Amino acid sequence: MRPEPAPAGANAPQLCVGQVRHKRLRPRAHFFSYGIYYLRLPLRSMGEAGFGARLLSRNRFNLLSFRDRDHGDGAQPLLAWIDALLRGEGVADADGEIWLQTMPRVLGYVFNPISFWFCHRADGALRAVLCDVRNTFGERHLYLLETGAAIPYGAELSARKIFHVSPFCQVQGGYRFRFMRAPRPRHGAPCERHLACVDYDDDNGALLQTSLSGRDCGSGDLAVAGAFLAYPLMSFGVVAKIHWQALRLWLRRVPFFPKPAPPAHKVSR
């Protein structure tokens, strides 16, 4: 079967290779970093199209794949879902490109601790960011970051924490987000680069510092094969590493907090 065509140019799908970093400040200092790769998909430009690659597919099994049903409400088309959600939250002008940043399925399996929906206005300005957060208990919560106006890249955004993610953090305090993007120059070859920083403060101050960085490597077969060979079975490793780091914290006697009931509302700010 011939791969479906993908958008070309500035709004082409991206496979980004980079690194996730995590630093705990107290009561025990703890740090780790891992290599990672993820997809950035321009949903309006792509429409129903695939990737035009043999090793990366949309809605069917492959070495790497993206399934629409893993996102949104699992039933509606992705654009219909995000547009309706934004309108329901009073964001009526995010009518430009929407980039979904998420990890692909690897040999059919994926666990996404967080996905980002970068929602732009028609003039290209960032208008809102939807953070889709999932925990290992199969629960999910959406944090909508928006200020009522265009958001400069690099600006700090915030949201109150109401969703349980780690048993080593209480559900209190809030998150601070910063998103940075270095676009590909109009003339020249350097790749587009991205950085997402998510810091967490509990009621006693700064506790966690997390970042996810990556550079666009394209979405062709060479990029897919290179990412897979560099980090084989990555999505399986995400779950294994979450539990390994939890064991390390438990052995170091970091306080453990039972899981509370999930929040009643699925979207918060």
Short mmCIF file of C-alpha atoms in Angstrom, two decimals:
data_model
loop_
_atom_site.label_atom_id
_atom_site.label_comp_id
_atom_site.label_asym_id
_atom_site.label_seq_id
_atom_site.Cartn_x
_atom_site.Cartn_y
_atom_site.Cartn_z
CA MET A 1 0.00 0.00 0.00
CA ARG A 2 1.34 3.40 -0.95
CA PRO A 3 1.76 5.76 2.06
CA GLU A 4 -0.72 8.67 2.18
CA PRO A 5 0.69 12.07 1.22
CA ALA A 6 1.63 14.46 4.04
CA PRO A 7 1.69 18.28 4.06
CA ALA A 8 4.94 19.83 2.88
CA GLY A 9 6.78 22.96 3.97
CA ALA A 10 6.49 24.82 7.25
CA ASN A 11 3.34 22.94 8.28
CA ALA A 12 4.64 19.43 7.72
CA PRO A 13 4.44 16.78 10.48
CA GLN A 14 7.51 16.63 12.67
CA LEU A 15 9.28 13.78 14.44
CA CYS A 16 11.34 15.47 17.13
CA VAL A 17 14.26 13.86 18.96
CA GLY A 18 15.34 15.29 22.30
CA GLN A 19 15.47 14.83 26.03
CA VAL A 20 13.25 14.88 29.10
CA ARG A 21 14.74 16.17 32.37
CA HIS A 22 13.28 15.95 35.86
CA LYS A 23 14.66 17.45 39.06
CA ARG A 24 13.20 17.13 42.57
CA LEU A 25 14.43 19.72 45.03
CA ARG A 26 13.21 18.27 48.37
CA PRO A 27 13.00 16.51 50.77
CA ARG A 28 15.62 14.49 48.87
CA ALA A 29 17.37 15.93 45.82
CA HIS A 30 16.69 13.65 42.86
CA PHE A 31 17.52 14.07 39.16
CA PHE A 32 17.19 12.04 35.98
CA SER A 33 17.20 12.62 32.22
CA TYR A 34 16.30 10.37 29.31
CA GLY A 35 16.48 10.55 25.55
CA ILE A 36 13.08 10.66 23.90
CA TYR A 37 11.25 11.37 20.65
CA TYR A 38 7.77 12.68 19.96
CA LEU A 39 5.47 13.85 17.18
CA ARG A 40 4.26 17.37 16.41
CA LEU A 41 1.28 17.29 14.08
CA PRO A 42 -0.29 20.32 12.32
CA LEU A 43 -3.89 19.15 12.54
CA ARG A 44 -5.52 21.71 10.25
CA SER A 45 -2.91 21.26 7.54
CA MET A 46 -2.94 17.47 7.79
CA GLY A 47 -6.70 17.00 7.77
CA GLU A 48 -7.20 13.26 7.30
CA ALA A 49 -3.83 12.74 5.58
CA GLY A 50 -1.11 10.43 6.84
CA PHE A 51 2.66 10.88 6.91
CA GLY A 52 3.76 9.72 3.50
CA ALA A 53 6.26 7.33 5.12
CA ARG A 54 6.48 3.55 5.16
CA LEU A 55 7.54 3.22 8.83
CA LEU A 56 5.16 5.79 10.35
CA SER A 57 1.40 5.39 9.89
CA ARG A 58 -1.86 7.03 10.92
CA ASN A 59 -4.60 4.80 12.32
CA ARG A 60 -2.90 1.53 11.47
CA PHE A 61 -0.15 -0.63 12.97
CA ASN A 62 3.46 0.15 12.09
CA LEU A 63 6.90 0.55 13.62
CA LEU A 64 5.66 3.98 14.81
CA SER A 65 2.06 5.08 14.50
CA PHE A 66 -0.44 7.73 15.52
CA ARG A 67 -4.04 6.83 16.28
CA ASP A 68 -6.64 9.58 16.39
CA ARG A 69 -8.67 7.70 19.00
CA ASP A 70 -5.84 8.03 21.53
CA HIS A 71 -6.61 11.76 21.76
CA GLY A 72 -9.60 14.05 22.14
CA ASP A 73 -12.67 12.12 23.26
CA GLY A 74 -11.75 9.07 21.19
CA ALA A 75 -14.83 9.45 19.01
CA GLN A 76 -15.01 12.84 17.28
CA PRO A 77 -12.52 14.01 14.66
CA LEU A 78 -9.64 15.70 16.48
CA LEU A 79 -10.26 19.17 15.04
CA ALA A 80 -13.97 19.04 15.82
CA TRP A 81 -13.19 18.04 19.40
CA ILE A 82 -10.55 20.69 20.14
CA ASP A 83 -12.49 23.47 18.40
CA ALA A 84 -15.62 22.62 20.42
CA LEU A 85 -13.66 22.46 23.67
CA LEU A 86 -12.05 25.86 23.05
CA ARG A 87 -15.35 27.48 22.15
CA GLY A 88 -16.93 26.00 25.28
CA GLU A 89 -14.16 27.61 27.34
CA GLY A 90 -14.65 31.01 25.70
CA VAL A 91 -11.70 30.82 23.27
CA ALA A 92 -13.28 31.79 19.95
CA ASP A 93 -10.26 33.02 17.99
CA ALA A 94 -7.97 29.96 17.91
CA ASP A 95 -8.76 29.52 14.22
CA GLY A 96 -5.17 29.10 13.01
CA GLU A 97 -2.95 26.02 13.06
CA ILE A 98 -3.25 23.58 15.96
CA TRP A 99 -0.11 21.57 16.67
CA LEU A 100 -0.56 18.39 18.70
CA GLN A 101 2.66 17.34 20.45
CA THR A 102 2.54 13.76 21.67
CA MET A 103 4.45 10.49 21.70
CA PRO A 104 3.67 7.95 18.96
CA ARG A 105 2.69 4.36 19.45
CA VAL A 106 5.75 2.11 19.23
CA LEU A 107 4.88 -1.31 17.82
CA GLY A 108 1.28 -0.53 18.77
CA TYR A 109 1.85 0.60 22.36
CA VAL A 110 1.92 4.05 23.92
CA PHE A 111 1.62 5.78 27.28
CA ASN A 112 1.59 9.58 27.16
CA PRO A 113 2.17 11.26 30.56
CA ILE A 114 1.44 14.60 28.88
CA SER A 115 0.45 15.85 25.43
CA PHE A 116 0.26 19.49 24.37
CA TRP A 117 -2.19 21.09 21.95
CA PHE A 118 -0.71 24.42 20.76
CA CYS A 119 -3.65 26.45 19.46
CA HIS A 120 -2.85 29.47 17.26
CA ARG A 121 -4.83 32.37 15.85
CA ALA A 122 -5.16 32.93 12.12
CA ASP A 123 -2.32 35.49 12.31
CA GLY A 124 0.03 32.81 13.67
CA ALA A 125 0.09 34.02 17.29
CA LEU A 126 -0.21 31.40 20.02
CA ARG A 127 -3.66 31.77 21.63
CA ALA A 128 -3.96 28.81 24.06
CA VAL A 129 -2.25 25.59 25.11
CA LEU A 130 -4.20 22.55 26.23
CA CYS A 131 -2.21 20.16 28.43
CA ASP A 132 -3.57 16.59 28.41
CA VAL A 133 -2.17 14.91 31.54
CA ARG A 134 -2.51 11.19 32.27
CA ASN A 135 -1.44 9.08 35.22
CA THR A 136 -0.61 5.39 35.55
CA PHE A 137 -4.05 4.72 37.11
CA GLY A 138 -5.73 5.27 33.74
CA GLU A 139 -7.05 8.72 34.71
CA ARG A 140 -6.82 11.91 32.69
CA HIS A 141 -7.17 15.66 33.19
CA LEU A 142 -7.00 18.68 30.88
CA TYR A 143 -5.37 21.97 31.90
CA LEU A 144 -6.25 24.88 29.61
CA LEU A 145 -3.67 27.66 29.56
CA GLU A 146 -4.95 30.93 28.11
CA THR A 147 -4.86 34.61 29.02
CA GLY A 148 -7.62 36.08 26.86
CA ALA A 149 -5.07 37.35 24.33
CA ALA A 150 -2.05 36.22 22.30
CA ILE A 151 0.60 34.39 24.33
CA PRO A 152 4.25 35.23 23.57
CA TYR A 153 6.47 32.18 23.39
CA GLY A 154 8.57 32.16 26.57
CA ALA A 155 5.87 33.77 28.73
CA GLU A 156 5.08 32.06 32.02
CA LEU A 157 1.63 30.48 32.31
CA SER A 158 0.14 28.90 35.40
CA ALA A 159 -2.54 26.44 36.52
CA ARG A 160 -3.66 25.23 39.92
CA LYS A 161 -2.88 21.55 40.49
CA ILE A 162 -6.04 19.52 41.00
CA PHE A 163 -5.08 16.14 39.47
CA HIS A 164 -3.04 13.36 41.10
CA VAL A 165 -0.01 12.29 39.08
CA SER A 166 2.70 11.05 41.48
CA PRO A 167 2.21 9.42 44.90
CA PHE A 168 5.22 11.45 46.04
CA CYS A 169 3.43 14.80 45.55
CA GLN A 170 0.28 16.08 47.18
CA VAL A 171 -2.57 17.60 45.18
CA GLN A 172 -1.89 21.21 46.18
CA GLY A 173 -0.10 24.26 44.84
CA GLY A 174 0.27 24.80 41.13
CA TYR A 175 2.23 24.49 37.91
CA ARG A 176 4.28 27.08 36.02
CA PHE A 177 4.66 26.52 32.28
CA ARG A 178 6.95 28.05 29.66
CA PHE A 179 7.03 27.08 26.01
CA MET A 180 9.80 28.11 23.65
CA ARG A 181 10.19 27.62 19.91
CA ALA A 182 13.08 28.41 17.59
CA PRO A 183 11.58 28.21 14.08
CA ARG A 184 13.56 27.07 11.08
CA PRO A 185 15.10 30.11 9.36
CA ARG A 186 13.51 31.16 6.09
CA HIS A 187 16.88 30.67 4.38
CA GLY A 188 19.05 27.90 5.80
CA ALA A 189 19.00 24.32 7.03
CA PRO A 190 18.87 24.37 10.86
CA CYS A 191 16.01 22.36 12.33
CA GLU A 192 13.12 23.83 14.28
CA ARG A 193 13.63 23.37 18.03
CA HIS A 194 11.16 23.22 20.89
CA LEU A 195 11.32 23.42 24.69
CA ALA A 196 8.53 22.91 27.22
CA CYS A 197 9.28 23.66 30.88
CA VAL A 198 6.85 22.58 33.60
CA ASP A 199 7.74 23.50 37.18
CA TYR A 200 5.65 22.48 40.18
CA ASP A 201 5.32 24.41 43.44
CA ASP A 202 3.50 22.92 46.43
CA ASP A 203 2.36 24.93 49.44
CA ASN A 204 5.96 25.13 50.67
CA GLY A 205 7.50 26.46 47.45
CA ALA A 206 9.37 25.07 44.46
CA LEU A 207 9.44 21.26 44.40
CA LEU A 208 9.88 19.91 40.84
CA GLN A 209 11.51 21.22 37.68
CA THR A 210 10.76 19.36 34.43
CA SER A 211 11.59 20.05 30.80
CA LEU A 212 11.04 18.39 27.45
CA SER A 213 13.20 19.50 24.54
CA GLY A 214 13.49 18.34 20.96
CA ARG A 215 14.47 19.21 17.41
CA ASP A 216 12.57 18.46 14.24
CA CYS A 217 14.11 15.60 12.26
CA GLY A 218 11.36 15.37 9.64
CA SER A 219 8.99 12.41 9.46
CA GLY A 220 10.53 10.34 6.69
CA ASP A 221 11.66 6.75 6.95
CA LEU A 222 15.29 7.59 7.76
CA ALA A 223 14.22 9.81 10.68
CA VAL A 224 11.79 7.18 11.96
CA ALA A 225 14.34 4.36 11.74
CA GLY A 226 17.02 6.50 13.40
CA ALA A 227 14.75 7.46 16.32
CA PHE A 228 13.59 3.88 16.81
CA LEU A 229 17.12 2.47 16.77
CA ALA A 230 18.38 5.18 19.13
CA TYR A 231 15.58 4.53 21.65
CA PRO A 232 14.07 1.09 20.92
CA LEU A 233 10.76 0.24 22.61
CA MET A 234 10.63 3.79 23.98
CA SER A 235 6.97 3.78 25.00
CA PHE A 236 7.39 0.56 26.99
CA GLY A 237 10.42 2.17 28.62
CA VAL A 238 8.40 5.25 29.67
CA VAL A 239 6.21 3.15 31.98
CA ALA A 240 9.16 1.11 33.25
CA LYS A 241 11.15 4.26 34.04
CA ILE A 242 8.23 5.87 35.87
CA HIS A 243 8.05 2.88 38.21
CA TRP A 244 11.84 2.65 38.56
CA GLN A 245 12.10 6.28 39.63
CA ALA A 246 9.17 5.78 42.03
CA LEU A 247 11.01 2.84 43.61
CA ARG A 248 14.12 4.96 44.04
CA LEU A 249 12.13 7.68 45.81
CA TRP A 250 10.42 5.11 48.05
CA LEU A 251 13.78 3.56 49.02
CA ARG A 252 15.02 7.04 49.93
CA ARG A 253 11.98 7.45 52.21
CA VAL A 254 10.39 10.33 50.33
CA PRO A 255 6.87 10.72 51.83
CA PHE A 256 4.16 8.75 50.05
CA PHE A 257 0.62 10.14 49.59
CA PRO A 258 -2.43 7.95 48.78
CA LYS A 259 -4.30 8.67 45.56
CA PRO A 260 -7.32 10.96 46.10
CA ALA A 261 -10.51 10.81 44.05
CA PRO A 262 -10.11 12.34 40.57
CA PRO A 263 -11.54 15.85 40.02
CA ALA A 264 -15.17 16.06 38.96
CA HIS A 265 -14.45 18.43 36.07
CA LYS A 266 -12.19 17.24 33.24
CA VAL A 267 -10.97 20.72 32.23
CA SER A 268 -9.40 23.30 34.55
CA ARG A 269 -7.22 26.39 34.32
#
